Coordinates of C-alpha atoms and ligand atoms in Angstrom, one line a residue:
M202 CA 14.5 -10.2 -10.9
R203 CA 16.7 -10.2 -7.9
Q204 CA 19.9 -9.2 -9.6
A205 CA 21.5 -8.6 -6.3
G206 CA 22.0 -11.5 -3.9
R207 CA 24.0 -14.4 -2.7
Y208 CA 25.4 -15.4 -6.1
L209 CA 27.7 -12.3 -5.7
P210 CA 30.7 -12.7 -3.3
E211 CA 30.6 -9.0 -2.4
Y212 CA 26.9 -9.4 -1.4
R213 CA 27.8 -12.4 0.9
E214 CA 30.6 -10.5 2.4
L215 CA 28.5 -7.4 3.2
R216 CA 25.6 -9.6 4.6
A217 CA 28.1 -11.5 6.8
Q218 CA 29.1 -8.2 8.4
A219 CA 25.6 -6.6 8.5
G220 CA 22.9 -7.3 11.0
D221 CA 19.6 -9.1 10.2
F222 CA 18.2 -9.0 6.7
L223 CA 15.4 -6.5 7.4
T224 CA 17.8 -4.0 9.0
T225 CA 20.0 -4.3 5.9
C226 CA 17.0 -3.4 3.8
L227 CA 16.2 -0.4 6.0
T228 CA 19.7 1.0 6.2
P229 CA 20.2 3.3 3.3
E230 CA 24.0 2.9 3.0
M231 CA 23.7 -0.8 2.8
A232 CA 20.6 -0.8 0.5
V233 CA 22.5 1.6 -1.9
E234 CA 25.7 -0.5 -1.8
I235 CA 23.9 -3.8 -2.5
T236 CA 21.8 -2.2 -5.3
L237 CA 25.1 -1.0 -7.0
Q238 CA 27.0 -4.2 -6.7
P239 CA 25.5 -6.0 -9.8
I240 CA 25.6 -2.7 -11.7
R241 CA 29.3 -2.3 -11.2
R242 CA 29.9 -5.8 -12.4
F243 CA 27.6 -6.0 -15.3
A244 CA 26.5 -2.5 -16.2
F245 CA 22.9 -3.6 -16.6
D246 CA 20.5 -1.1 -18.2
A247 CA 18.5 -1.0 -15.1
A248 CA 19.1 -1.2 -11.3
I249 CA 16.4 -2.6 -9.1
L250 CA 16.4 -1.2 -5.6
F251 CA 17.6 -3.6 -3.0
S252 CA 14.7 -4.0 -0.5
D253 CA 12.1 -6.7 0.0
I254 CA 8.3 -7.0 -0.5
L255 CA 8.0 -7.8 3.3
V256 CA 9.2 -4.3 4.5
L257 CA 5.5 -3.4 4.1
P258 CA 4.0 -5.8 6.7
H259 CA 6.9 -4.8 8.9
A260 CA 6.0 -1.1 8.5
L261 CA 2.4 -2.1 9.3
G262 CA 3.5 -3.3 12.7
Q263 CA 3.6 -7.0 12.0
S264 CA 6.5 -8.9 13.3
V265 CA 8.8 -10.0 10.4
R266 CA 12.2 -11.6 10.5
F267 CA 14.3 -13.6 8.0
E268 CA 15.9 -16.8 9.1
E269 CA 19.0 -18.1 7.4
G270 CA 18.0 -21.1 5.3
T271 CA 14.3 -20.8 6.1
G272 CA 13.3 -17.5 4.7
P273 CA 10.8 -15.0 6.1
I274 CA 9.0 -15.7 9.4
L275 CA 6.0 -13.5 10.4
K276 CA 3.6 -13.5 13.3
A277 CA 0.7 -14.7 11.3
L278 CA -2.6 -13.0 11.1
T279 CA -5.2 -15.6 12.3
R280 CA -8.5 -13.7 12.6
A281 CA -10.3 -10.8 11.1
S282 CA -9.6 -8.5 14.1
D283 CA -5.9 -8.9 13.5
I284 CA -6.4 -6.8 10.3
D285 CA -7.8 -4.0 12.4
D286 CA -4.7 -4.1 14.6
L287 CA -2.3 -3.3 11.7
A288 CA -0.7 0.1 12.2
V289 CA -1.7 1.9 9.0
R290 CA -1.3 5.4 10.5
G291 CA 2.4 6.4 10.1
F292 CA 3.4 3.3 8.2
I293 CA 5.1 5.4 5.5
D294 CA 7.4 7.1 8.1
R295 CA 8.7 3.7 9.0
L296 CA 9.7 3.2 5.3
A297 CA 11.6 6.5 5.1
P298 CA 15.0 4.7 4.8
V299 CA 13.8 3.1 1.6
Y300 CA 13.0 6.4 0.0
E301 CA 16.3 7.8 1.3
A302 CA 18.1 4.9 -0.5
V303 CA 16.2 5.7 -3.7
R304 CA 17.2 9.3 -3.5
R305 CA 20.9 8.4 -3.0
L306 CA 20.8 5.9 -5.7
R307 CA 19.4 8.3 -8.3
A308 CA 22.3 10.6 -7.5
D309 CA 24.9 7.8 -7.6
L310 CA 23.8 5.8 -10.6
P311 CA 25.0 6.6 -14.1
A312 CA 22.3 8.8 -15.9
Q313 CA 21.5 6.1 -18.4
T314 CA 20.8 3.4 -15.8
T315 CA 17.1 3.3 -15.0
L316 CA 16.2 2.9 -11.3
I317 CA 13.4 0.5 -10.6
G318 CA 11.4 0.7 -7.4
F319 CA 9.0 -2.2 -6.4
A320 CA 6.5 -3.6 -4.1
G321 CA 4.8 -6.9 -3.6
A322 CA 1.3 -7.2 -4.9
P323 CA -1.5 -7.4 -2.3
W324 CA -2.2 -11.2 -2.7
T325 CA 1.5 -12.2 -2.5
V326 CA 2.1 -10.0 0.5
A327 CA -1.2 -11.2 2.2
S328 CA -0.1 -14.8 1.7
Y329 CA 3.0 -14.2 3.8
M330 CA 1.0 -12.2 6.3
I331 CA -1.5 -15.1 6.8
E332 CA 0.8 -18.1 6.3
G333 CA 3.5 -16.6 8.4
R334 CA 6.2 -18.0 6.1
S335 CA 6.8 -19.3 2.6
S336 CA 4.2 -21.9 1.7
K337 CA 3.7 -24.7 -0.8
D338 CA -0.1 -24.7 -1.0
F339 CA -1.2 -21.4 0.6
A340 CA -4.0 -23.4 2.3
K341 CA -4.4 -20.9 5.2
A342 CA -4.5 -17.8 3.1
K343 CA -6.7 -19.3 0.4
A344 CA -9.1 -20.9 2.8
W345 CA -9.5 -17.5 4.6
A346 CA -10.4 -15.9 1.3
Y347 CA -12.9 -18.6 0.4
R348 CA -14.5 -18.7 3.9
D349 CA -14.6 -15.0 4.7
P350 CA -14.1 -13.0 1.5
V351 CA -15.4 -9.9 3.3
S352 CA -12.5 -9.6 5.8
F353 CA -10.1 -10.9 3.2
Q354 CA -11.2 -8.0 0.9
R355 CA -10.6 -5.7 3.8
L356 CA -7.0 -6.9 4.0
I357 CA -6.5 -6.6 0.2
D358 CA -8.0 -3.1 0.2
L359 CA -5.6 -2.1 3.0
L360 CA -2.7 -3.5 1.0
I361 CA -3.9 -1.7 -2.2
E362 CA -3.8 1.6 -0.5
T363 CA -0.5 1.2 1.4
T364 CA 1.2 -0.5 -1.6
A365 CA 0.2 2.4 -3.9
D366 CA 1.5 4.9 -1.3
H367 CA 4.8 3.0 -1.0
L368 CA 5.2 3.0 -4.7
I369 CA 4.3 6.6 -5.1
C370 CA 6.9 7.6 -2.4
Q371 CA 9.6 5.6 -4.3
A372 CA 8.7 7.4 -7.6
E373 CA 8.8 10.8 -5.9
A374 CA 12.2 9.9 -4.4
G375 CA 13.5 9.1 -7.9
A376 CA 12.5 5.7 -9.1
E377 CA 11.9 5.8 -12.8
A378 CA 9.9 2.7 -13.2
L379 CA 8.0 0.5 -10.7
Q380 CA 7.5 -3.2 -10.6
L381 CA 4.7 -5.0 -8.8
F382 CA 5.6 -8.6 -7.9
D383 CA 2.7 -11.1 -7.6
S384 CA 4.9 -14.1 -7.4
W385 CA 2.1 -16.4 -6.2
A386 CA -0.7 -15.2 -8.5
G387 CA -0.7 -18.6 -10.2
V388 CA -2.3 -20.6 -7.4
W389 CA -5.9 -19.3 -7.9
P390 CA -8.7 -20.4 -10.2
E391 CA -9.8 -17.8 -12.7
G392 CA -12.5 -15.9 -10.7
A393 CA -10.4 -15.6 -7.6
L394 CA -7.4 -14.6 -9.6
R395 CA -9.3 -11.7 -11.2
R396 CA -10.6 -10.6 -7.8
W397 CA -7.4 -11.0 -5.7
C398 CA -4.7 -10.3 -8.3
L399 CA -6.0 -8.5 -11.4
D400 CA -8.4 -6.0 -9.7
P401 CA -5.8 -5.0 -7.1
A402 CA -3.1 -4.5 -9.8
R403 CA -5.4 -2.3 -11.7
A404 CA -6.4 -0.3 -8.6
I405 CA -2.8 0.2 -7.7
R406 CA -1.9 1.2 -11.2
E407 CA -4.7 3.8 -11.2
R408 CA -3.6 5.3 -7.9
V409 CA 0.0 5.5 -8.8
R410 CA -0.8 7.0 -12.2
A411 CA -2.9 9.7 -10.6
A412 CA 0.1 10.8 -8.5
C413 CA 2.9 10.1 -11.0
P414 CA 1.5 10.0 -14.5
D415 CA 4.9 9.5 -16.2
V416 CA 6.3 6.6 -14.3
P417 CA 5.6 3.3 -16.0
M418 CA 4.7 0.1 -14.2
I419 CA 5.7 -3.5 -14.8
A420 CA 3.4 -6.2 -13.4
F421 CA 4.6 -9.7 -12.7
P422 CA 1.6 -11.9 -12.3
R423 CA 3.6 -15.1 -12.1
G424 CA 2.0 -18.3 -13.3
V425 CA -1.3 -16.9 -14.7
G426 CA -1.0 -18.6 -18.0
L427 CA -3.6 -17.4 -20.6
L428 CA -4.7 -14.6 -18.2
Y429 CA -1.4 -12.8 -19.1
E430 CA -3.4 -11.5 -22.1
T431 CA -6.1 -10.2 -19.8
F432 CA -3.5 -8.5 -17.6
A433 CA -2.1 -6.9 -20.7
E434 CA -5.6 -5.6 -21.7
T435 CA -6.9 -4.5 -18.4
S436 CA -4.3 -4.1 -15.6
G437 CA -3.1 -0.8 -16.9
A438 CA 0.6 -1.9 -16.5
E439 CA 2.8 -0.7 -19.4
G440 CA 5.0 -3.8 -19.0
L441 CA 4.5 -7.4 -18.1
S442 CA 7.1 -9.7 -16.7
L443 CA 6.7 -13.2 -18.3
D444 CA 7.4 -16.2 -16.1
T445 CA 9.4 -19.0 -17.5
T446 CA 6.4 -21.2 -18.4
V447 CA 4.8 -18.7 -20.8
P448 CA 5.0 -20.0 -24.5
L449 CA 6.9 -17.3 -26.4
V450 CA 5.2 -17.4 -29.7
W451 CA 1.8 -17.1 -27.9
A452 CA 3.2 -14.2 -25.8
R453 CA 4.5 -12.4 -28.9
D454 CA 1.1 -12.7 -30.6
H455 CA -1.2 -12.0 -27.6
V456 CA 0.7 -10.0 -25.1
Q457 CA 3.5 -8.2 -26.8
T458 CA 1.0 -6.7 -29.2
K459 CA -0.5 -4.8 -26.2
V460 CA 2.4 -4.0 -23.7
T461 CA 6.1 -4.2 -23.4
V462 CA 7.2 -7.6 -22.2
Q463 CA 10.2 -8.8 -20.3
G464 CA 11.4 -12.3 -19.5
N465 CA 11.6 -15.2 -19.4
L466 CA 14.9 -17.1 -19.2
D467 CA 14.6 -20.1 -16.9
P468 CA 16.9 -19.2 -13.9
I469 CA 18.0 -22.8 -13.9
A470 CA 19.2 -22.6 -17.5
L471 CA 21.3 -19.7 -16.4
L472 CA 22.6 -21.8 -13.4
A473 CA 23.4 -24.7 -15.8
G474 CA 25.0 -22.4 -18.4
G475 CA 26.6 -23.8 -21.6
E476 CA 24.5 -24.9 -24.5
A477 CA 21.2 -24.8 -22.7
Q478 CA 21.7 -21.2 -21.6
R479 CA 22.8 -20.2 -25.1
E480 CA 19.9 -21.9 -26.9
E481 CA 17.3 -20.6 -24.5
T482 CA 18.7 -17.1 -24.6
A483 CA 18.7 -17.2 -28.5
R484 CA 15.2 -18.5 -28.6
I485 CA 13.9 -15.6 -26.4
L486 CA 15.8 -12.9 -28.4
D487 CA 14.7 -14.3 -31.8
T488 CA 11.1 -14.5 -30.8
L489 CA 10.6 -11.3 -28.8
A490 CA 13.4 -8.8 -29.4
A491 CA 11.9 -7.2 -32.6
K492 CA 9.1 -5.5 -30.6
P493 CA 9.2 -3.6 -27.3
F494 CA 11.1 -6.0 -25.1
I495 CA 13.4 -6.1 -22.0
F496 CA 15.6 -9.2 -21.7
N497 CA 15.2 -10.7 -18.2
L498 CA 14.8 -13.9 -16.3
G499 CA 11.5 -15.6 -15.7
H500 CA 12.1 -15.5 -11.9
G501 CA 14.9 -14.6 -9.5
I502 CA 18.5 -15.6 -10.0
L503 CA 19.5 -18.5 -7.8
P504 CA 22.3 -18.2 -5.2
E505 CA 24.3 -21.1 -6.8
T506 CA 24.5 -19.4 -10.2
P507 CA 28.1 -19.0 -11.4
I508 CA 28.9 -15.3 -12.1
V509 CA 30.6 -16.2 -15.4
H510 CA 27.2 -17.5 -16.7
V511 CA 25.7 -14.0 -16.0
Q512 CA 28.6 -12.3 -17.8
T513 CA 28.1 -14.7 -20.8
L514 CA 24.4 -13.9 -20.8
V515 CA 25.1 -10.1 -20.8
D516 CA 27.6 -10.5 -23.7
H517 CA 25.1 -12.6 -25.6
V518 CA 22.2 -10.2 -25.2
R519 CA 24.4 -7.1 -26.0
A520 CA 25.7 -8.7 -29.2
W521 CA 22.2 -9.5 -30.5
R522 CA 21.2 -7.7 -33.6
A523 CA 17.8 -7.9 -35.4
P524 CA 18.1 -9.9 -38.6
A525 CA 18.5 -7.6 -41.6
Ligands
1CP179 O1 17.9 -7.5 -7.1 C1 17.4 -7.5 -6.0 O2 18.0 -8.0 -5.0 C2 16.1 -6.8 -5.8 C3 15.6 -6.9 -4.4 C4 14.6 -7.9 -4.1 C5 13.3 -8.1 -4.6 C6 12.7 -7.5 -5.9 C7 14.7 -8.8 -3.0 C8 15.8 -8.9 -2.1 N1 13.4 -9.4 -2.8 C9 12.6 -9.0 -3.8 C10 11.2 -9.4 -4.0 C11 10.7 -10.6 -3.2 N2 10.9 -10.9 -1.9 C12 9.7 -11.4 -3.8 C13 9.1 -11.2 -5.2 C14 9.9 -11.7 -6.3 C15 10.2 -13.2 -6.3 O3 9.2 -14.0 -6.4 O4 11.4 -13.6 -6.2 C16 9.3 -12.3 -2.8 C17 8.3 -13.4 -2.9 C18 10.1 -12.0 -1.6 C19 10.0 -12.7 -0.3 C20 11.3 -13.2 0.1 N3 12.5 -12.5 0.3 C21 11.7 -14.6 0.3 C22 10.8 -15.8 0.3 C23 10.7 -16.4 -1.1 C24 9.8 -17.6 -1.1 O5 10.1 -18.5 -1.8 O6 8.8 -17.6 -0.3 C25 13.1 -14.6 0.7 C26 13.9 -15.8 1.0 C27 13.5 -13.3 0.7 C28 14.9 -12.8 1.0 C29 15.6 -12.0 0.0 N4 15.1 -10.8 -0.5 C30 16.0 -10.2 -1.4 C31 17.1 -11.1 -1.4 C32 18.4 -10.8 -2.2 C33 16.8 -12.2 -0.6 C34 17.8 -13.3 -0.2 C35 18.4 -13.0 1.1 C36 19.8 -13.6 1.2 O7 19.9 -14.8 0.8 O8 20.7 -13.0 1.8

């Protein structure tokens, strides 16, 4: 969950010297260095590659840039024929620096530190491709899917294929686990959620398994509520990343019985620190840590988070022991 980033002074320093954000992602030396920064400080059990979900639309020929303070800006797809203009042929070559960073990281990381590769899930990536930026209501992307599901399916299918290839290349370069981020899955009603989020996750899982049978996958269908259980049953993912809103006792009884779970500390509890952080962390550990479980946040760490809160969290989790 974004363990690198602006809450670390060494990250801010490197970014201030580096070029634009996308170039930083696509320069192996920098991607490697930023990935290692939080590991040096906290010795987490796993390192997540520093990259972004939007390197894929960039590699497909769409104009993508990141603006300070605003976030990503893309040249939005506005009609079905824009999908046909995407440059699928050769897209993987344009992502070669990502795989080079993975290879170097696997060589540089301590052997016990798991390296996680990742990609955005088709719906979340499609939402940026159609909205052109972060959105509150996803009206353009959702309306496209409702009005013209045939062309929307074409975009999702293209993203299933290219995302699976992108993940397979990361695994072949040395990623030992893969995470699929569907950060905006929670905006759909049930039927659409199954079609645009669950089915694509399963399709990607199957493609990746066929190429790399031993590499586990963690899905993050953020905000899907009760459908977390359905994801556990049918997505094929070995792990599910629980968002902050998922009730833990329910998750223990309905999700953790089927897959490994990770989560779901509120990033704002970590930002606030103190008693709230301590209580929330203890509640998660006491409810979930007796079965296959990875301690994590429910969403990305916020730039204003004090580093000392992260260290306190790491110490708390490492000191936890199952009740005798
Ligand atoms: O630990 C890490 O840094 C891992 C690398 C990582 C990951 C897994 C980054 C670097 N981005 C992501 C995934 C990502 N990118 C997601 C899915 C996870 C999530 O929901 O957080 C999404 C939606 C994006 C798109 C994105 N990238 C946005 C828009 C978010 C929104 O609200 O619409 C933004 C602002 C970024 C920039 C970005 N990517 C990564 C970092 C560290 C940053 C911040 C850049 C900076 O402040 O310098």
